[in-house]
Every structure is written in C-alpha cells, then in structure tokens.
PDB file of C-alpha atoms and ligand atoms in Angstrom:
ATOM      1  CA  UNK H   1      74.062 -10.682  -9.834  1.00 48.00           C
ATOM      2  CA  UNK H   2      74.541 -14.633  -8.744  1.00 57.00           C
ATOM      3  CA  UNK H   3      77.228 -16.728  -9.788  1.00 81.00           C
ATOM      4  CA  UNK H   4      75.934 -19.700 -11.261  1.00 96.00           C
ATOM      5  CA  UNK H   5      77.720 -22.862 -12.156  1.00 98.00           C
ATOM      6  CA  UNK H   6      77.665 -24.352 -15.821  1.00 98.00           C
ATOM      7  CA  UNK H   7      78.892 -27.804 -16.163  1.00 98.00           C
ATOM      8  CA  UNK H   8      79.824 -30.080 -18.872  1.00 98.00           C
ATOM      9  CA  UNK H   9      79.726 -33.712 -18.329  1.00 98.00           C
ATOM     10  CA  UNK H  10      81.012 -35.359 -21.269  1.00 98.00           C
ATOM     11  CA  UNK H  11      80.573 -39.090 -19.900  1.00 98.00           C
ATOM     12  CA  UNK H  12      82.792 -41.524 -21.979  1.00 98.00           C
ATOM     13  CA  UNK H  13      83.613 -38.973 -25.007  1.00 98.00           C
ATOM     14  CA  UNK H  14      86.567 -37.657 -26.209  1.00 98.00           C
ATOM     15  CA  UNK H  15      90.081 -38.600 -26.326  1.00 98.00           C
ATOM     16  CA  UNK H  16      93.001 -36.454 -24.830  1.00 98.00           C
ATOM     17  CA  UNK H  17      93.304 -34.739 -28.360  1.00 98.00           C
ATOM     18  CA  UNK H  18      89.469 -34.445 -29.228  1.00 98.00           C
ATOM     19  CA  UNK H  19      89.255 -32.393 -25.704  1.00 98.00           C
ATOM     20  CA  UNK H  20      91.965 -30.304 -26.267  1.00 98.00           C
ATOM     21  CA  UNK H  21      90.342 -29.501 -29.692  1.00 98.00           C
ATOM     22  CA  UNK H  22      87.193 -28.665 -28.071  1.00 98.00           C
ATOM     23  CA  UNK H  23      88.684 -26.346 -25.524  1.00 98.00           C
ATOM     24  CA  UNK H  24      90.359 -24.345 -28.562  1.00 98.00           C
ATOM     25  CA  UNK H  25      87.122 -24.020 -30.420  1.00 98.00           C
ATOM     26  CA  UNK H  26      85.196 -23.215 -27.272  1.00 98.00           C
ATOM     27  CA  UNK H  27      87.017 -20.515 -25.493  1.00 98.00           C
ATOM     28  CA  UNK H  28      86.721 -17.922 -27.946  1.00 98.00           C
ATOM     29  CA  UNK H  29      83.065 -18.393 -28.060  1.00 98.00           C
ATOM     30  CA  UNK H  30      82.253 -17.353 -24.550  1.00 97.00           C
ATOM     31  CA  UNK H  31      80.700 -14.408 -23.829  1.00 96.00           C
ATOM     32  CA  UNK H  32      79.667 -15.102 -20.240  1.00 94.00           C
ATOM     33  CA  UNK H  33      81.808 -13.534 -17.665  1.00 92.00           C
ATOM     34  CA  UNK H  34      80.072 -13.703 -14.608  1.00 94.00           C
ATOM     35  CA  UNK H  35      79.340 -17.462 -14.225  1.00 97.00           C
ATOM     36  CA  UNK H  36      81.671 -20.312 -13.227  1.00 97.00           C
ATOM     37  CA  UNK H  37      82.228 -23.001 -15.940  1.00 98.00           C
ATOM     38  CA  UNK H  38      83.585 -26.130 -15.580  1.00 98.00           C
ATOM     39  CA  UNK H  39      84.292 -29.201 -17.994  1.00 98.00           C
ATOM     40  CA  UNK H  40      84.254 -33.236 -16.838  1.00 98.00           C
ATOM     41  CA  UNK H  41      85.964 -35.132 -19.360  1.00 98.00           C
ATOM     42  CA  UNK H  42      86.696 -38.688 -18.836  1.00 98.00           C
ATOM     43  CA  UNK H  43      89.698 -39.218 -16.362  1.00 98.00           C
ATOM     44  CA  UNK H  44      92.017 -40.125 -19.408  1.00 98.00           C
ATOM     45  CA  UNK H  45      91.479 -36.934 -20.764  1.00 98.00           C
ATOM     46  CA  UNK H  46      91.567 -34.635 -17.782  1.00 98.00           C
ATOM     47  CA  UNK H  47      95.240 -33.529 -18.473  1.00 98.00           C
ATOM     48  CA  UNK H  48      94.840 -32.329 -21.912  1.00 98.00           C
ATOM     49  CA  UNK H  49      91.903 -30.502 -20.735  1.00 98.00           C
ATOM     50  CA  UNK H  50      93.506 -28.895 -17.914  1.00 98.00           C
ATOM     51  CA  UNK H  51      96.567 -27.726 -19.995  1.00 98.00           C
ATOM     52  CA  UNK H  52      94.322 -26.680 -22.850  1.00 98.00           C
ATOM     53  CA  UNK H  53      92.234 -24.583 -20.103  1.00 98.00           C
ATOM     54  CA  UNK H  54      95.593 -23.004 -18.821  1.00 98.00           C
ATOM     55  CA  UNK H  55      95.166 -19.130 -18.602  1.00 97.00           C
ATOM     56  CA  UNK H  56      91.493 -19.124 -19.096  1.00 97.00           C
ATOM     57  CA  UNK H  57      88.997 -18.975 -15.933  1.00 97.00           C
ATOM     58  CA  UNK H  58      87.319 -22.387 -16.632  1.00 98.00           C
ATOM     59  CA  UNK H  59      87.779 -25.183 -14.285  1.00 98.00           C
ATOM     60  CA  UNK H  60      88.091 -28.991 -14.693  1.00 98.00           C
ATOM     61  CA  UNK H  61      86.515 -31.672 -13.153  1.00 98.00           C
ATOM     62  CA  UNK H  62      86.209 -35.663 -12.838  1.00 98.00           C
ATOM     63  CA  UNK H  63      83.030 -37.721 -13.156  1.00 98.00           C
ATOM     64  CA  UNK H  64      83.585 -39.879 -10.226  1.00 98.00           C
ATOM     65  CA  UNK H  65      86.250 -40.916  -7.526  1.00 98.00           C
ATOM     66  CA  UNK H  66      87.159 -43.665  -4.978  1.00 98.00           C
ATOM     67  CA  UNK H  67      86.805 -42.765  -1.393  1.00 98.00           C
ATOM     68  CA  UNK H  68      90.009 -44.203  -0.302  1.00 98.00           C
ATOM     69  CA  UNK H  69      93.362 -42.133  -0.816  1.00 98.00           C
ATOM     70  CA  UNK H  70      94.948 -45.041  -2.524  1.00 98.00           C
ATOM     71  CA  UNK H  71      95.212 -48.743  -2.390  1.00 98.00           C
ATOM     72  CA  UNK H  72      94.452 -52.020  -4.065  1.00 98.00           C
ATOM     73  CA  UNK H  73      91.459 -50.754  -6.074  1.00 98.00           C
ATOM     74  CA  UNK H  74      91.884 -51.667  -9.907  1.00 98.00           C
ATOM     75  CA  UNK H  75      90.466 -49.275 -12.352  1.00 97.00           C
ATOM     76  CA  UNK H  76      89.680 -46.297  -9.470  1.00 98.00           C
ATOM     77  CA  UNK H  77      91.022 -42.921  -9.067  1.00 98.00           C
ATOM     78  CA  UNK H  78      91.054 -40.967  -5.577  1.00 98.00           C
ATOM     79  CA  UNK H  79      90.266 -37.553  -4.787  1.00 98.00           C
ATOM     80  CA  UNK H  80      93.973 -36.726  -4.244  1.00 98.00           C
ATOM     81  CA  UNK H  81      94.967 -37.732  -7.477  1.00 98.00           C
ATOM     82  CA  UNK H  82      91.865 -35.772  -9.014  1.00 98.00           C
ATOM     83  CA  UNK H  83      93.403 -32.540  -7.307  1.00 98.00           C
ATOM     84  CA  UNK H  84      96.644 -33.289  -8.338  1.00 98.00           C
ATOM     85  CA  UNK H  85      95.407 -33.768 -11.854  1.00 98.00           C
ATOM     86  CA  UNK H  86      94.378 -29.971 -11.700  1.00 98.00           C
ATOM     87  CA  UNK H  87      90.601 -30.507 -11.124  1.00 98.00           C
ATOM     88  CA  UNK H  88      88.527 -28.348  -8.917  1.00 98.00           C
ATOM     89  CA  UNK H  89      85.328 -30.413  -9.036  1.00 98.00           C
ATOM     90  CA  UNK H  90      83.967 -34.099  -9.014  1.00 98.00           C
ATOM     91  CA  UNK H  91      80.732 -35.171  -9.910  1.00 98.00           C
ATOM     92  CA  UNK H  92      79.186 -37.917  -7.591  1.00 98.00           C
ATOM     93  CA  UNK H  93      76.414 -40.407  -8.102  1.00 98.00           C
ATOM     94  CA  UNK H  94      75.664 -39.622 -11.259  1.00 98.00           C
ATOM     95  CA  UNK H  95      72.348 -41.924 -12.160  1.00 96.00           C
ATOM     96  CA  UNK H  96      74.131 -43.612 -15.023  1.00 97.00           C
ATOM     97  CA  UNK H  97      76.671 -44.485 -12.082  1.00 97.00           C
ATOM     98  CA  UNK H  98      73.893 -45.851  -9.870  1.00 96.00           C
ATOM     99  CA  UNK H  99      72.272 -47.655 -12.522  1.00 95.00           C
ATOM    100  CA  UNK H 100      75.376 -49.689 -14.453  1.00 96.00           C
ATOM    101  CA  UNK H 101      78.097 -49.552 -11.663  1.00 97.00           C
ATOM    102  CA  UNK H 102      76.386 -50.546  -8.427  1.00 96.00           C
ATOM    103  CA  UNK H 103      76.500 -46.728  -6.923  1.00 97.00           C
ATOM    104  CA  UNK H 104      74.262 -46.430  -3.755  1.00 98.00           C
ATOM    105  CA  UNK H 105      73.340 -43.585  -1.341  1.00 98.00           C
ATOM    106  CA  UNK H 106      76.136 -45.111   0.858  1.00 98.00           C
ATOM    107  CA  UNK H 107      78.761 -44.944  -1.398  1.00 98.00           C
ATOM    108  CA  UNK H 108      77.974 -41.396  -2.693  1.00 98.00           C
ATOM    109  CA  UNK H 109      77.908 -40.471   0.885  1.00 98.00           C
ATOM    110  CA  UNK H 110      81.711 -41.866   0.895  1.00 98.00           C
ATOM    111  CA  UNK H 111      82.657 -40.194  -1.938  1.00 98.00           C
ATOM    112  CA  UNK H 112      81.099 -36.849  -0.473  1.00 98.00           C
ATOM    113  CA  UNK H 113      83.308 -37.260   2.168  1.00 97.00           C
ATOM    114  CA  UNK H 114      86.547 -38.163   0.479  1.00 98.00           C
ATOM    115  CA  UNK H 115      85.928 -34.874  -1.782  1.00 98.00           C
ATOM    116  CA  UNK H 116      85.227 -32.637   0.772  1.00 97.00           C
ATOM    117  CA  UNK H 117      88.244 -33.653   2.788  1.00 97.00           C
ATOM    118  CA  UNK H 118      90.514 -32.747  -0.204  1.00 97.00           C
ATOM    119  CA  UNK H 119      88.581 -29.384  -0.671  1.00 97.00           C
ATOM    120  CA  UNK H 120      87.131 -30.582  -4.233  1.00 98.00           C
ATOM    121  CA  UNK H 121      83.696 -29.011  -5.057  1.00 98.00           C
ATOM    122  CA  UNK H 122      81.517 -31.944  -5.097  1.00 98.00           C
ATOM    123  CA  UNK H 123      78.655 -32.257  -7.427  1.00 98.00           C
ATOM    124  CA  UNK H 124      76.065 -34.627  -6.001  1.00 98.00           C
ATOM    125  CA  UNK H 125      73.635 -35.880  -8.402  1.00 98.00           C
ATOM    126  CA  UNK H 126      70.124 -36.927  -7.273  1.00 98.00           C
ATOM    127  CA  UNK H 127      67.045 -37.677  -8.999  1.00 97.00           C
ATOM    128  CA  UNK H 128      64.011 -40.048  -9.539  1.00 96.00           C
ATOM    129  CA  UNK H 129      63.259 -42.514 -11.917  1.00 95.00           C
ATOM    130  CA  UNK H 130      60.114 -42.389 -14.422  1.00 94.00           C
ATOM    131  CA  UNK H 131      58.409 -45.052 -12.193  1.00 94.00           C
ATOM    132  CA  UNK H 132      59.022 -42.971  -9.078  1.00 96.00           C
ATOM    133  CA  UNK H 133      57.464 -39.725 -10.610  1.00 94.00           C
ATOM    134  CA  UNK H 134      54.633 -41.732 -11.645  1.00 93.00           C
ATOM    135  CA  UNK H 135      54.119 -43.298  -8.173  1.00 96.00           C
ATOM    136  CA  UNK H 136      54.016 -40.140  -6.879  1.00 95.00           C
ATOM    137  CA  UNK H 137      57.071 -40.745  -4.672  1.00 97.00           C
ATOM    138  CA  UNK H 138      59.417 -38.065  -5.921  1.00 96.00           C
ATOM    139  CA  UNK H 139      59.936 -36.496  -2.876  1.00 96.00           C
ATOM    140  CA  UNK H 140      60.620 -39.474  -0.836  1.00 97.00           C
ATOM    141  CA  UNK H 141      63.315 -40.624  -3.138  1.00 97.00           C
ATOM    142  CA  UNK H 142      65.022 -37.101  -3.168  1.00 98.00           C
ATOM    143  CA  UNK H 143      64.636 -37.183   0.806  1.00 97.00           C
ATOM    144  CA  UNK H 144      66.219 -40.744   1.187  1.00 97.00           C
ATOM    145  CA  UNK H 145      69.165 -40.057  -1.510  1.00 97.00           C
ATOM    146  CA  UNK H 146      70.068 -36.545   0.312  1.00 97.00           C
ATOM    147  CA  UNK H 147      69.607 -37.670   3.985  1.00 96.00           C
ATOM    148  CA  UNK H 148      71.963 -40.461   3.398  1.00 97.00           C
ATOM    149  CA  UNK H 149      74.375 -38.783   1.142  1.00 97.00           C
ATOM    150  CA  UNK H 150      74.815 -36.077   4.024  1.00 96.00           C
ATOM    151  CA  UNK H 151      75.378 -38.785   7.029  1.00 96.00           C
ATOM    152  CA  UNK H 152      78.110 -37.716   9.204  1.00 94.00           C
ATOM    153  CA  UNK H 153      78.770 -34.290   7.406  1.00 95.00           C
ATOM    154  CA  UNK H 154      78.920 -30.916   9.047  1.00 90.00           C
ATOM    155  CA  UNK H 155      77.801 -27.876   7.534  1.00 88.00           C
ATOM    156  CA  UNK H 156      81.016 -26.402   7.943  1.00 88.00           C
ATOM    157  CA  UNK H 157      82.509 -29.384   6.131  1.00 90.00           C
ATOM    158  CA  UNK H 158      79.914 -28.913   3.331  1.00 94.00           C
ATOM    159  CA  UNK H 159      80.389 -25.274   2.498  1.00 93.00           C
ATOM    160  CA  UNK H 160      81.581 -26.337  -1.082  1.00 95.00           C
ATOM    161  CA  UNK H 161      78.554 -28.907  -1.659  1.00 96.00           C
ATOM    162  CA  UNK H 162      76.890 -28.550  -4.862  1.00 97.00           C
ATOM    163  CA  UNK H 163      73.739 -30.392  -5.733  1.00 97.00           C
ATOM    164  CA  UNK H 164      72.407 -31.651  -9.422  1.00 98.00           C
ATOM    165  CA  UNK H 165      68.824 -32.456  -9.720  1.00 97.00           C
ATOM    166  CA  UNK H 166      68.629 -34.702 -12.743  1.00 95.00           C
ATOM    167  CA  UNK H 167      65.393 -36.636 -12.892  1.00 95.00           C
ATOM    168  CA  UNK H 168      66.556 -39.795 -14.288  1.00 94.00           C
ATOM    169  CA  UNK H 169      63.848 -39.700 -17.237  1.00 94.00           C
ATOM    170  CA  UNK H 170      65.098 -36.433 -18.598  1.00 92.00           C
ATOM    171  CA  UNK H 171      68.741 -37.676 -19.200  1.00 90.00           C
ATOM    172  CA  UNK H 172      69.500 -38.101 -22.890  1.00 86.00           C
ATOM    173  CA  UNK H 173      65.999 -38.497 -23.525  1.00 89.00           C
ATOM    174  CA  UNK H 174      65.045 -34.889 -24.963  1.00 84.00           C
ATOM    175  CA  UNK H 175      62.437 -34.724 -22.251  1.00 87.00           C
ATOM    176  CA  UNK H 176      63.317 -31.889 -20.040  1.00 87.00           C
ATOM    177  CA  UNK H 177      61.561 -31.202 -16.685  1.00 90.00           C
ATOM    178  CA  UNK H 178      59.529 -28.244 -16.610  1.00 92.00           C
ATOM    179  CA  UNK H 179      61.220 -25.132 -14.765  1.00 90.00           C
ATOM    180  CA  UNK H 180      58.522 -25.750 -12.296  1.00 90.00           C
ATOM    181  CA  UNK H 181      58.707 -29.292 -11.855  1.00 94.00           C
ATOM    182  CA  UNK H 182      62.766 -28.723 -11.274  1.00 93.00           C
ATOM    183  CA  UNK H 183      61.784 -25.875  -9.065  1.00 91.00           C
ATOM    184  CA  UNK H 184      59.587 -28.023  -6.993  1.00 93.00           C
ATOM    185  CA  UNK H 185      62.424 -30.590  -6.574  1.00 96.00           C
ATOM    186  CA  UNK H 186      65.037 -28.055  -5.979  1.00 95.00           C
ATOM    187  CA  UNK H 187      62.828 -26.799  -2.953  1.00 94.00           C
ATOM    188  CA  UNK H 188      62.532 -30.506  -1.468  1.00 96.00           C
ATOM    189  CA  UNK H 189      66.182 -30.638  -1.767  1.00 97.00           C
ATOM    190  CA  UNK H 190      66.823 -27.355  -0.043  1.00 96.00           C
ATOM    191  CA  UNK H 191      64.773 -28.497   2.742  1.00 96.00           C
ATOM    192  CA  UNK H 192      66.703 -31.764   3.213  1.00 96.00           C
ATOM    193  CA  UNK H 193      69.753 -29.791   3.246  1.00 96.00           C
ATOM    194  CA  UNK H 194      68.566 -27.634   5.939  1.00 96.00           C
ATOM    195  CA  UNK H 195      67.483 -30.499   8.042  1.00 95.00           C
ATOM    196  CA  UNK H 196      70.796 -32.171   7.561  1.00 95.00           C
ATOM    197  CA  UNK H 197      73.476 -29.355   7.488  1.00 95.00           C
ATOM    198  CA  UNK H 198      71.517 -26.342   8.626  1.00 95.00           C
ATOM    199  CA  UNK H 199      69.753 -23.315   7.379  1.00 95.00           C
ATOM    200  CA  UNK H 200      72.580 -21.077   6.404  1.00 93.00           C
ATOM    201  CA  UNK H 201      74.168 -23.982   4.241  1.00 94.00           C
ATOM    202  CA  UNK H 202      70.844 -24.342   2.719  1.00 94.00           C
ATOM    203  CA  UNK H 203      70.094 -21.027   1.733  1.00 93.00           C
ATOM    204  CA  UNK H 204      73.486 -20.677  -0.020  1.00 93.00           C
ATOM    205  CA  UNK H 205      73.383 -23.720  -1.551  1.00 94.00           C
ATOM    206  CA  UNK H 206      74.243 -23.902  -5.047  1.00 95.00           C
ATOM    207  CA  UNK H 207      71.613 -26.166  -7.203  1.00 96.00           C
ATOM    208  CA  UNK H 208      72.072 -27.614 -10.745  1.00 97.00           C
ATOM    209  CA  UNK H 209      69.401 -28.941 -13.155  1.00 96.00           C
ATOM    210  CA  UNK H 210      70.407 -31.372 -15.577  1.00 96.00           C
ATOM    211  CA  UNK H 211      68.503 -33.690 -18.055  1.00 95.00           C
ATOM    212  CA  UNK H 212      68.482 -32.754 -21.796  1.00 94.00           C
ATOM    213  CA  UNK H 213      69.533 -29.015 -20.908  1.00 96.00           C
ATOM    214  CA  UNK H 214      70.086 -27.275 -24.640  1.00 96.00           C
ATOM    215  CA  UNK H 215      70.405 -23.907 -26.215  1.00 97.00           C
ATOM    216  CA  UNK H 216      66.735 -23.995 -26.526  1.00 96.00           C
ATOM    217  CA  UNK H 217      65.667 -24.357 -22.925  1.00 94.00           C
ATOM    218  CA  UNK H 218      68.642 -22.781 -21.120  1.00 96.00           C
ATOM    219  CA  UNK H 219      67.002 -19.539 -20.779  1.00 96.00           C
ATOM    220  CA  UNK H 220      63.882 -20.642 -19.287  1.00 94.00           C
ATOM    221  CA  UNK H 221      65.553 -22.861 -16.881  1.00 94.00           C
ATOM    222  CA  UNK H 222      67.856 -20.334 -15.595  1.00 95.00           C
ATOM    223  CA  UNK H 223      64.776 -17.701 -15.022  1.00 93.00           C
ATOM    224  CA  UNK H 224      64.194 -19.801 -12.336  1.00 92.00           C
ATOM    225  CA  UNK H 225      64.933 -18.407  -8.923  1.00 91.00           C
ATOM    226  CA  UNK H 226      65.687 -21.843  -7.543  1.00 90.00           C
ATOM    227  CA  UNK H 227      67.948 -22.949 -10.392  1.00 94.00           C
ATOM    228  CA  UNK H 228      71.549 -22.135 -10.190  1.00 96.00           C
ATOM    229  CA  UNK H 229      73.141 -23.664 -13.191  1.00 97.00           C
ATOM    230  CA  UNK H 230      72.979 -26.860 -15.141  1.00 97.00           C
ATOM    231  CA  UNK H 231      75.145 -30.076 -15.724  1.00 98.00           C
ATOM    232  CA  UNK H 232      74.910 -30.839 -19.459  1.00 98.00           C
ATOM    233  CA  UNK H 233      75.610 -33.832 -21.288  1.00 97.00           C
ATOM    234  CA  UNK H 234      74.866 -34.353 -24.692  1.00 97.00           C
ATOM    235  CA  UNK H 235      74.535 -30.843 -25.489  1.00 98.00           C
ATOM    236  CA  UNK H 236      77.947 -30.007 -24.273  1.00 98.00           C
ATOM    237  CA  UNK H 237      79.872 -32.202 -26.621  1.00 98.00           C
ATOM    238  CA  UNK H 238      79.495 -29.627 -29.143  1.00 98.00           C
ATOM    239  CA  UNK H 239      81.724 -26.354 -28.736  1.00 98.00           C
ATOM    240  CA  UNK H 240      79.018 -24.297 -30.413  1.00 98.00           C
ATOM    241  CA  UNK H 241      76.082 -25.725 -28.791  1.00 98.00           C
ATOM    242  CA  UNK H 242      77.834 -25.741 -25.066  1.00 98.00           C
ATOM    243  CA  UNK H 243      78.764 -21.902 -25.662  1.00 98.00           C
ATOM    244  CA  UNK H 244      75.117 -21.057 -26.561  1.00 98.00           C
ATOM    245  CA  UNK H 245      74.264 -22.755 -23.353  1.00 98.00           C
ATOM    246  CA  UNK H 246      76.854 -21.000 -21.213  1.00 98.00           C
ATOM    247  CA  UNK H 247      75.914 -17.469 -23.188  1.00 97.00           C
ATOM    248  CA  UNK H 248      72.330 -17.734 -21.855  1.00 96.00           C
ATOM    249  CA  UNK H 249      72.456 -14.291 -20.315  1.00 94.00           C
ATOM    250  CA  UNK H 250      73.084 -12.485 -23.734  1.00 93.00           C
ATOM    251  CA  UNK H 251      70.439 -14.877 -25.290  1.00 84.00           C
ATOM    252  CA  UNK H 252      68.139 -13.105 -22.810  1.00 55.00           C
ATOM    253  CA  UNK H 253      69.085  -9.558 -23.590  1.00 48.00           C
TER     254      UNK H 253
HETATM  255  P1  PGA P   1      72.064 -35.050 -20.587  1.00 90.46           P
HETATM  256  O1  PGA P   1      72.621 -35.478 -19.618  1.00 90.46           O
HETATM  257  O2  PGA P   1      72.157 -33.351 -20.925  1.00 90.46           O
HETATM  258  O3  PGA P   1      72.655 -35.750 -22.209  1.00 90.46           O
HETATM  259  O4  PGA P   1      70.487 -35.475 -20.664  1.00 90.46           O
HETATM  260  C1  PGA P   1      72.674 -34.879 -18.569  1.00 90.46           C
HETATM  261  C2  PGA P   1      73.721 -35.588 -17.761  1.00 90.46           C
HETATM  262  O5  PGA P   1      73.533 -37.038 -17.474  1.00 90.46           O
HETATM  263  O6  PGA P   1      74.181 -34.990 -16.679  1.00 90.46           O
END
C-alpha cells in the first residue's frame, strides 16, 4: 500500500487555543494508520499545534516562508524558523498567495530552494485559472509554473518535493475537478518534473489534489492512481469533517 499525504490548510483561521482544541478533538477520530497527515495552521498557531500533536504521528507545516534565512523583512518567517518551530512541511505558491500577495513563479522557485536547503518537505501549489482552462491553455500554464519553480534544483536536492495541483476555479467554490481532470493535470506535471528533475524522481513524486475536497468526494479522488493525497482547505477546519476525509480508506471498505 502506498503512503499518501493528507494536508489541512487552515489559511487564516484558528487562534492558538482553537488549534489546540481542534487537535484534541481530531486525534481520537483518526482510524487511518497508513497515510501521512499534516496540519498547516497560521504561523502564530504553529507552536500550539505542535505541542498538541506531541506523541501523535501527525506532522505540522507552515503556509508560507521567506527565502532568506533572516534579515530585515518585516512580517516574514524563514525556513530555519519553521524547522525550529517543529514543522516538517511548508506550503509554497498557494494560489491565494499568487493572487493577493504578489507571489510569482520566480518567488516560488526561491522559496522552494530555501525549503529544500533545510530539509523541509515543500508542497508546491500549481494550477490554472478558470479563464486559462476555458482558453485551453491549462497544460501550458502548468508547464510554465513547474519549469520556473524547478530552476537550479537537482533531482538529488528535490527528493522531498511534493506538488499540489489546485485548479484555482475549484478552490473554496464547491466545484471539484473530476478525478479525470485531476489525473490529466497530474500527468502533465509529472512529465514536467521528469524533464527538469529526472525520471526517477518523477515516478516517485507525491502529487496531491486540492480544491473543494470534502468527505463526499475524497474516496473517488483517492481511487485515481495519479492522486497521492489531498490539500484540504475549508473542510479541514472541522475535526469531524477532516477526520472523515483522512479516514477515506475505511469509507471504501
Ligand atoms: P478548499 O481550499 O478545500 O477550501 O477549496 C483548498 C486550498 O486552497 O488549498
């Protein structure tokens, strides 16, 4: 059985106390013993989440990072700080960061290199806008996002790379890509990874789907060979609903 990865992206939700409360409620509900589960709270709630997760097999992650180790960058946090806070993962290039905070393919590349340098598992988000899908240029967009993101990175460095395909039109909209759309996009991304980082890495690459994942569609999505996990926003905020998602294997039985 393959190890898949299920990630909660809490975005700008949950204070430290609310994060700890979530973990207390969530842990006893998990029946999935084989897949990796990671919670990404807002930076201010990372310490409370890490403390609450102690003794469990779950990991914590950050939602963003700066590529410098330290410096005069008001409001930013660096990769070594994220590691020091007890995180194993970091989300990079989420479409909300691209849309509202000026993130570009180039900054994604810098952040990816910084994360790999300190041994974090980067979850690099790529995905097309609705206009891009309707214009038939989804593959071009995914290829551009990937090829710039992987500049100056070797296959050896990128062993921990994880990619989340998140079609922007499916995020927070209730519209989910069909498993087939997701699988096709994953195949395009895998080919791009093979070109930039080598075949071996591409074959082993863990690729997540994100965009309106919920208990009602997780089984169907995870049934796709190309989908190795999920990045979950809205439905990860409630312990019951995120537990129903991570327990998808028992839902199938
Ligand atoms: P959503 O968000 O599950 O609320 O659509 C996913 C994401 O933005 O990572």
